Short mmCIF file of C-alpha atoms and ligand atoms in Angstrom, two decimals:
data_model
loop_
_atom_site.label_atom_id
_atom_site.label_comp_id
_atom_site.label_asym_id
_atom_site.label_seq_id
_atom_site.Cartn_x
_atom_site.Cartn_y
_atom_site.Cartn_z
CA UNK F 1 0.00 0.00 0.00
CA UNK F 2 1.31 3.41 -0.90
CA UNK F 3 0.96 6.02 1.78
CA UNK F 4 0.86 9.56 0.49
CA UNK F 5 0.92 12.46 2.88
CA UNK F 6 2.41 14.95 0.43
CA UNK F 7 0.41 18.12 0.18
CA UNK F 8 2.55 20.06 -2.22
CA UNK F 9 -0.28 21.33 -4.40
CA UNK F 10 -2.39 22.30 -1.41
CA UNK F 11 0.62 23.90 0.21
CA UNK F 12 1.32 25.86 -2.95
CA UNK F 13 -2.22 27.19 -2.96
CA UNK F 14 -2.01 27.99 0.72
CA UNK F 15 1.24 29.90 0.80
CA UNK F 16 1.64 33.46 -0.38
CA UNK F 17 4.43 33.37 -2.89
CA UNK F 18 4.47 37.16 -3.34
CA UNK F 19 6.58 37.82 -1.06
CA UNK F 20 33.75 13.32 7.40
CA UNK F 21 36.11 11.34 7.04
CA UNK F 22 33.69 8.49 6.62
CA UNK F 23 31.21 10.11 8.96
CA UNK F 24 30.86 9.33 12.60
CA UNK F 25 29.94 6.20 14.36
CA UNK F 26 27.15 7.24 16.62
CA UNK F 27 25.44 5.13 19.17
CA UNK F 28 21.79 5.99 19.21
CA UNK F 29 18.89 4.26 20.78
CA UNK F 30 19.03 2.45 24.05
CA UNK F 31 21.83 0.15 24.95
CA UNK F 32 21.56 -3.59 25.22
CA UNK F 33 19.07 -5.11 27.56
CA UNK F 34 15.92 -3.67 26.06
CA UNK F 35 13.88 -6.78 26.03
CA UNK F 36 11.00 -7.59 23.76
CA UNK F 37 12.33 -6.52 20.37
CA UNK F 38 15.56 -8.48 20.39
CA UNK F 39 17.94 -5.50 20.75
CA UNK F 40 18.22 -5.14 17.01
CA UNK F 41 21.36 -3.59 15.58
CA UNK F 42 20.55 -1.04 12.88
CA UNK F 43 22.97 0.85 10.65
CA UNK F 44 22.25 4.05 8.74
CA UNK F 45 24.38 4.79 5.67
CA UNK F 46 23.89 8.42 4.66
CA UNK F 47 24.09 9.71 1.08
CA UNK F 48 26.84 12.01 2.34
CA UNK F 49 28.13 13.08 5.75
CA UNK F 50 27.50 16.61 7.03
CA UNK F 51 24.26 17.20 5.07
CA UNK F 52 21.46 18.68 7.23
CA UNK F 53 18.95 16.54 5.32
CA UNK F 54 20.62 13.30 6.46
CA UNK F 55 21.34 14.71 9.92
CA UNK F 56 17.62 15.39 10.35
CA UNK F 57 16.89 11.89 9.10
CA UNK F 58 19.42 10.52 11.61
CA UNK F 59 17.53 12.29 14.42
CA UNK F 60 14.28 10.56 13.37
CA UNK F 61 16.05 7.22 13.10
CA UNK F 62 17.60 7.50 16.56
CA UNK F 63 14.36 8.58 18.21
CA UNK F 64 12.43 5.69 16.70
CA UNK F 65 15.22 3.19 17.36
CA UNK F 66 15.28 4.23 21.03
CA UNK F 67 11.54 3.50 21.28
CA UNK F 68 12.15 0.06 19.79
CA UNK F 69 15.12 -0.79 22.02
CA UNK F 70 17.40 -0.93 18.98
CA UNK F 71 20.90 0.52 18.55
CA UNK F 72 22.01 2.55 15.53
CA UNK F 73 25.36 3.32 13.93
CA UNK F 74 25.63 6.16 11.41
CA UNK F 75 28.16 6.35 8.58
CA UNK F 76 28.52 8.55 5.54
CA UNK F 77 31.20 9.23 2.94
CA UNK F 78 32.64 12.71 2.49
CA UNK F 79 31.16 13.08 -0.99
CA UNK F 80 27.92 12.00 -2.62
CA UNK F 81 29.72 9.40 -4.70
CA UNK F 82 29.10 5.64 -5.12
CA UNK F 83 32.85 4.88 -5.28
CA UNK F 84 33.14 6.35 -1.78
CA UNK F 85 29.84 5.00 -0.45
CA UNK F 86 30.67 1.40 -1.44
CA UNK F 87 33.61 0.94 1.00
CA UNK F 88 31.56 2.63 3.74
CA UNK F 89 28.79 0.11 3.11
CA UNK F 90 31.26 -2.78 3.05
CA UNK F 91 32.62 -1.85 6.47
CA UNK F 92 29.06 -1.60 7.77
CA UNK F 93 28.28 -5.08 6.39
CA UNK F 94 31.40 -6.45 8.12
CA UNK F 95 29.98 -5.30 11.47
CA UNK F 96 26.94 -7.57 10.81
CA UNK F 97 23.99 -5.32 11.64
CA UNK F 98 20.49 -6.80 11.51
CA UNK F 99 19.26 -4.12 9.10
CA UNK F 100 20.76 -1.31 7.02
CA UNK F 101 18.91 1.89 6.16
CA UNK F 102 20.72 3.38 3.18
CA UNK F 103 20.38 6.30 0.75
CA UNK F 104 22.08 4.90 -2.37
CA UNK F 105 24.13 7.52 -4.20
CA UNK F 106 23.53 6.03 -7.64
CA UNK F 107 20.64 4.01 -9.08
CA UNK F 108 22.90 1.45 -10.75
CA UNK F 109 26.37 1.60 -9.15
CA UNK F 110 25.00 0.84 -5.66
CA UNK F 111 22.82 -2.08 -6.82
CA UNK F 112 25.50 -4.76 -6.44
CA UNK F 113 27.03 -3.56 -3.12
CA UNK F 114 23.54 -3.44 -1.58
CA UNK F 115 22.71 -6.89 -3.00
CA UNK F 116 25.82 -8.17 -1.18
CA UNK F 117 24.42 -6.87 2.10
CA UNK F 118 21.13 -8.66 1.45
CA UNK F 119 23.04 -11.85 0.62
CA UNK F 120 24.47 -11.74 4.16
CA UNK F 121 20.91 -11.90 5.52
CA UNK F 122 20.80 -8.19 6.38
CA UNK F 123 17.42 -6.48 5.86
CA UNK F 124 17.67 -3.45 3.57
CA UNK F 125 15.51 -0.31 3.73
CA UNK F 126 16.04 2.39 1.10
CA UNK F 127 15.63 5.85 2.56
CA UNK F 128 15.38 8.95 0.33
CA UNK F 129 17.05 7.65 -2.84
CA UNK F 130 16.30 4.36 -4.55
CA UNK F 131 17.81 1.88 -7.04
CA UNK F 132 16.93 0.76 -10.56
CA UNK F 133 15.76 -2.48 -8.94
CA UNK F 134 14.50 -1.66 -5.44
CA UNK F 135 13.30 -5.24 -4.85
CA UNK F 136 16.55 -5.86 -2.92
CA UNK F 137 14.94 -3.82 -0.13
CA UNK F 138 11.98 -4.63 2.11
CA UNK F 139 10.80 -1.03 1.77
CA UNK F 140 11.69 2.21 -0.06
CA UNK F 141 10.73 5.51 1.55
CA UNK F 142 11.00 8.89 -0.16
CA UNK F 143 9.38 12.21 -0.95
CA UNK F 144 7.34 12.62 -4.13
CA UNK F 145 10.31 14.06 -5.99
CA UNK F 146 8.68 14.41 -9.37
CA UNK F 147 5.77 16.35 -7.88
CA UNK F 148 8.32 18.45 -5.98
CA UNK F 149 10.00 19.50 -9.24
CA UNK F 150 6.62 20.38 -10.72
CA UNK F 151 5.70 22.36 -7.62
CA UNK F 152 8.97 24.30 -7.94
CA UNK F 153 8.01 25.34 -11.45
CA UNK F 154 4.51 26.30 -10.30
CA UNK F 155 6.11 28.53 -7.67
CA UNK F 156 8.17 30.26 -10.38
CA UNK F 157 5.04 30.60 -12.54
CA UNK F 158 3.37 32.52 -9.71
CA UNK F 159 6.45 34.66 -9.08
CA UNK F 160 7.01 35.43 -12.78
CA UNK F 161 3.54 35.33 -14.35
CA UNK F 162 4.76 36.85 -17.62
CA UNK F 163 7.12 33.93 -18.16
CA UNK F 164 10.70 33.97 -19.45
CA UNK F 165 13.84 31.87 -19.24
CA UNK F 166 14.25 29.27 -16.50
CA UNK F 167 17.31 27.20 -15.57
CA UNK F 168 17.78 24.01 -13.58
CA UNK F 169 20.78 23.53 -11.29
CA UNK F 170 20.97 19.80 -10.60
CA UNK F 171 23.40 17.51 -8.75
CA UNK F 172 24.59 14.66 -11.01
CA UNK F 173 22.79 12.16 -13.23
CA UNK F 174 22.04 8.80 -11.59
CA UNK F 175 20.57 10.08 -8.32
CA UNK F 176 16.95 8.94 -8.26
CA UNK F 177 15.65 11.87 -6.23
CA UNK F 178 17.28 14.82 -7.97
CA UNK F 179 16.80 13.25 -11.42
CA UNK F 180 13.05 13.01 -10.70
CA UNK F 181 12.94 16.62 -9.43
CA UNK F 182 14.85 17.89 -12.46
CA UNK F 183 12.49 16.03 -14.79
CA UNK F 184 9.36 17.18 -12.94
CA UNK F 185 10.58 20.77 -13.27
CA UNK F 186 11.65 20.40 -16.93
CA UNK F 187 8.39 18.75 -18.03
CA UNK F 188 6.29 21.45 -16.35
CA UNK F 189 8.43 24.28 -17.78
CA UNK F 190 8.32 22.85 -21.30
CA UNK F 191 4.54 22.56 -21.09
CA UNK F 192 4.11 26.33 -20.53
CA UNK F 193 4.75 28.27 -23.75
CA UNK F 194 5.42 31.49 -21.81
CA UNK F 195 8.61 29.93 -20.47
CA UNK F 196 11.86 28.89 -22.15
CA UNK F 197 13.60 26.00 -20.42
CA UNK F 198 17.37 26.47 -20.62
CA UNK F 199 18.13 22.93 -19.42
CA UNK F 200 19.81 21.58 -16.31
CA UNK F 201 23.47 21.97 -15.37
CA UNK F 202 25.08 19.73 -12.76
CA UNK F 203 26.91 20.99 -9.66
CA UNK F 204 28.27 17.60 -8.49
CA UNK F 205 26.82 18.54 -5.08
CA UNK F 206 29.46 21.30 -4.80
CA UNK F 207 28.09 24.72 -3.78
CA UNK F 208 31.06 26.48 -5.43
CA UNK F 209 30.28 24.78 -8.73
CA UNK F 210 26.59 25.69 -8.42
CA UNK F 211 27.60 29.31 -7.79
CA UNK F 212 29.75 29.42 -10.91
CA UNK F 213 27.01 27.76 -12.99
CA UNK F 214 24.60 30.51 -11.93
CA UNK F 215 27.14 33.33 -12.47
CA UNK F 216 27.96 32.09 -15.98
CA UNK F 217 24.30 31.51 -16.85
CA UNK F 218 23.34 35.03 -15.76
CA UNK F 219 26.15 36.50 -17.84
CA UNK F 220 24.99 34.59 -20.90
CA UNK F 221 21.26 35.14 -20.28
CA UNK F 222 20.81 38.18 -18.01
CA UNK F 223 17.04 37.94 -18.50
CA UNK F 224 16.65 34.60 -16.66
CA UNK F 225 13.50 34.88 -14.51
CA UNK F 226 13.76 31.67 -12.51
CA UNK F 227 16.21 29.09 -11.23
CA UNK F 228 15.33 25.73 -9.72
CA UNK F 229 18.09 24.19 -7.60
CA UNK F 230 17.23 20.57 -6.94
CA UNK F 231 18.97 19.95 -3.62
CA UNK F 232 20.47 21.64 -0.57
CA UNK F 233 24.03 22.21 -1.83
CA UNK F 234 23.03 23.26 -5.34
CA UNK F 235 20.53 25.69 -3.79
CA UNK F 236 23.12 27.04 -1.36
CA UNK F 237 25.57 27.62 -4.24
CA UNK F 238 22.88 29.09 -6.50
CA UNK F 239 22.15 31.68 -3.80
CA UNK F 240 25.86 32.58 -3.74
CA UNK F 241 25.84 32.94 -7.54
CA UNK F 242 22.83 35.27 -7.33
CA UNK F 243 24.57 37.40 -4.70
CA UNK F 244 27.80 37.55 -6.73
CA UNK F 245 25.79 38.78 -9.72
CA UNK F 246 24.00 41.34 -7.54
CA UNK F 247 20.65 39.90 -8.67
CA UNK F 248 18.96 39.29 -5.30
CA UNK F 249 15.22 39.65 -5.69
CA UNK F 250 15.52 40.03 -9.49
CA UNK F 251 15.78 36.34 -10.28
CA UNK F 252 13.33 33.97 -8.62
CA UNK F 253 15.16 31.09 -6.99
CA UNK F 254 13.32 28.01 -5.73
CA UNK F 255 15.41 25.40 -3.94
CA UNK F 256 14.73 21.88 -2.73
CA UNK F 257 15.45 21.29 0.99
CA UNK F 258 15.59 23.59 4.00
CA UNK F 259 19.06 23.55 5.53
CA UNK F 260 20.23 26.37 7.82
CA UNK F 261 22.03 28.29 5.01
CA UNK F 262 18.98 27.98 2.77
CA UNK F 263 16.72 29.38 5.48
CA UNK F 264 19.07 32.40 5.77
CA UNK F 265 18.93 32.91 1.98
CA UNK F 266 15.13 32.85 2.17
CA UNK F 267 15.16 35.35 5.01
CA UNK F 268 17.47 37.76 3.19
CA UNK F 269 15.45 37.57 -0.04
CA UNK F 270 18.06 35.80 -2.21
CA UNK F 271 15.79 32.76 -2.48
CA UNK F 272 12.00 33.00 -2.84
CA UNK F 273 10.77 29.52 -1.91
CA UNK F 274 12.06 26.27 -0.45
CA UNK F 275 10.54 22.83 -0.82
CA UNK F 276 11.24 21.24 2.55
CA UNK F 277 11.12 17.46 2.69
CA UNK F 278 10.38 15.52 5.87
CA UNK F 279 13.65 13.66 6.44
CA UNK F 280 12.85 12.98 10.11
CA UNK F 281 9.69 11.17 9.05
CA UNK F 282 11.60 9.19 6.40
CA UNK F 283 13.94 8.06 9.18
CA UNK F 284 11.13 7.12 11.59
CA UNK F 285 9.32 5.10 8.96
CA UNK F 286 12.60 3.52 7.84
CA UNK F 287 13.16 2.15 11.34
CA UNK F 288 9.56 0.94 11.57
CA UNK F 289 9.90 -0.97 8.30
CA UNK F 290 13.25 -2.46 9.32
CA UNK F 291 11.85 -3.70 12.64
CA UNK F 292 8.77 -5.14 10.94
CA UNK F 293 10.99 -7.08 8.53
CA UNK F 294 13.14 -8.35 11.41
CA UNK F 295 10.05 -9.53 13.26
CA UNK F 296 8.79 -11.31 10.15
CA UNK F 297 5.86 -8.92 9.73
CA UNK F 298 4.78 -7.65 6.30
CA UNK F 299 6.30 -4.47 4.86
CA UNK F 300 5.04 -1.57 2.79
CA UNK F 301 7.13 -1.74 -0.38
CA UNK F 302 6.82 1.99 -1.12
CA UNK F 303 6.11 4.81 1.27
CA UNK F 304 5.83 8.43 0.17
CA UNK F 305 6.47 11.14 2.72
CA UNK F 306 5.33 14.75 2.64
CA UNK F 307 6.79 18.14 1.74
CA UNK F 308 6.10 21.75 2.70
CA UNK F 309 6.75 24.85 0.64
CA UNK F 310 8.29 27.59 2.78
CA UNK F 311 8.44 31.25 1.75
CA UNK F 312 9.56 34.40 3.54
CA UNK F 313 5.92 34.82 4.63
CA UNK F 314 5.63 31.40 6.22
CA UNK F 315 9.17 30.93 7.51
CA UNK F 316 8.32 32.07 11.04
CA UNK F 317 5.01 30.21 11.22
CA UNK F 318 4.89 27.02 13.31
CA UNK F 319 4.69 25.03 10.07
CA UNK F 320 7.69 26.86 8.59
CA UNK F 321 9.78 26.41 11.72
CA UNK F 322 8.91 22.72 11.97
CA UNK F 323 9.92 22.20 8.33
CA UNK F 324 13.48 23.58 8.78
CA UNK F 325 16.21 20.92 8.90
CA UNK F 326 18.43 20.34 11.94
CA UNK F 327 22.19 20.88 12.06
CA UNK F 328 22.40 18.39 14.94
CA UNK F 329 20.01 16.17 16.92
O1 T6T O 1 17.85 16.64 -1.29
C1 T6T O 1 18.45 15.78 -0.37
C2 T6T O 1 18.19 14.35 -0.77
O2 T6T O 1 16.79 14.16 -0.90
C3 T6T O 1 18.86 14.05 -2.11
O3 T6T O 1 18.69 12.71 -2.44
C4 T6T O 1 20.32 14.41 -2.06
O4 T6T O 1 20.49 15.74 -1.61
C5 T6T O 1 19.94 16.04 -0.33
O5 T6T O 1 20.54 15.22 0.62
C6 T6T O 1 20.23 17.47 0.06
O6 T6T O 1 21.59 17.75 0.04
#
């Protein structure tokens, strides 16, 4: 059964758009001795260390694990890169956890390393990103990324009703989430004849690269009316590019995610809207699915979690504050 709590369209209508070295091993949850659930050992492999999205997810995972009497370790590579995530995963497998919650960094390159974990009898839950063949996992939990990309374009449509040129700043091809967002945005932009879609350029998850993409694009096309940055670091860098070009408030920037730097950019008017995911909820549900699998109960193969659009007008509302990501638990 597919659970869908996303309310992007409703949220859009409701908001006023005018306006580590291989991460850290963290012991979460209660320690051994917690009775009825078998003291399960869970491991969380982040897409990348030091990303507020995965930190917020980690907080949800730890809270839920503590309720279940399970322990959690957390590991992430320094870059969002399957060649770096694979050895992190292999060291996690060697520690023999009961279940691994993982955000695969590439739809195909991570297929085999994750299959190896399953072959060791470890239950797999995909959190955030997925694989070409997600059947290796008992459950896959993510936002509605395609709808998120579409919602980003709808936000730009409202901000720039006369239309014009729009650009995508993506991460890198092969990431299920950002590919779906980029496509959702591109399809919606191409369907509106008032807008010219300039394509997507990839930042490799590097804010400096995103900044230079935006600077160069604004030099080539100074009449760009909207930019969609499809994750936290590309949005952070896009905001820098806008500032460097002195175009704050002149170009409408919509970014995915709601990290601390992104919230500041929204507050200072460099960015006009953020699509905040619910990483804490992805983490909570990830733990629930892992525990169900370990207990031999049935799983939900696909779970879709919600999103909230935050603008300068809603940033200080209870909903806006709750949507902001955490820098630590
Ligand atoms: O946008 C999130 C996540 O959903 C995506 O898969 C990768 O980038 C983030 O972690 C933000 O940096």
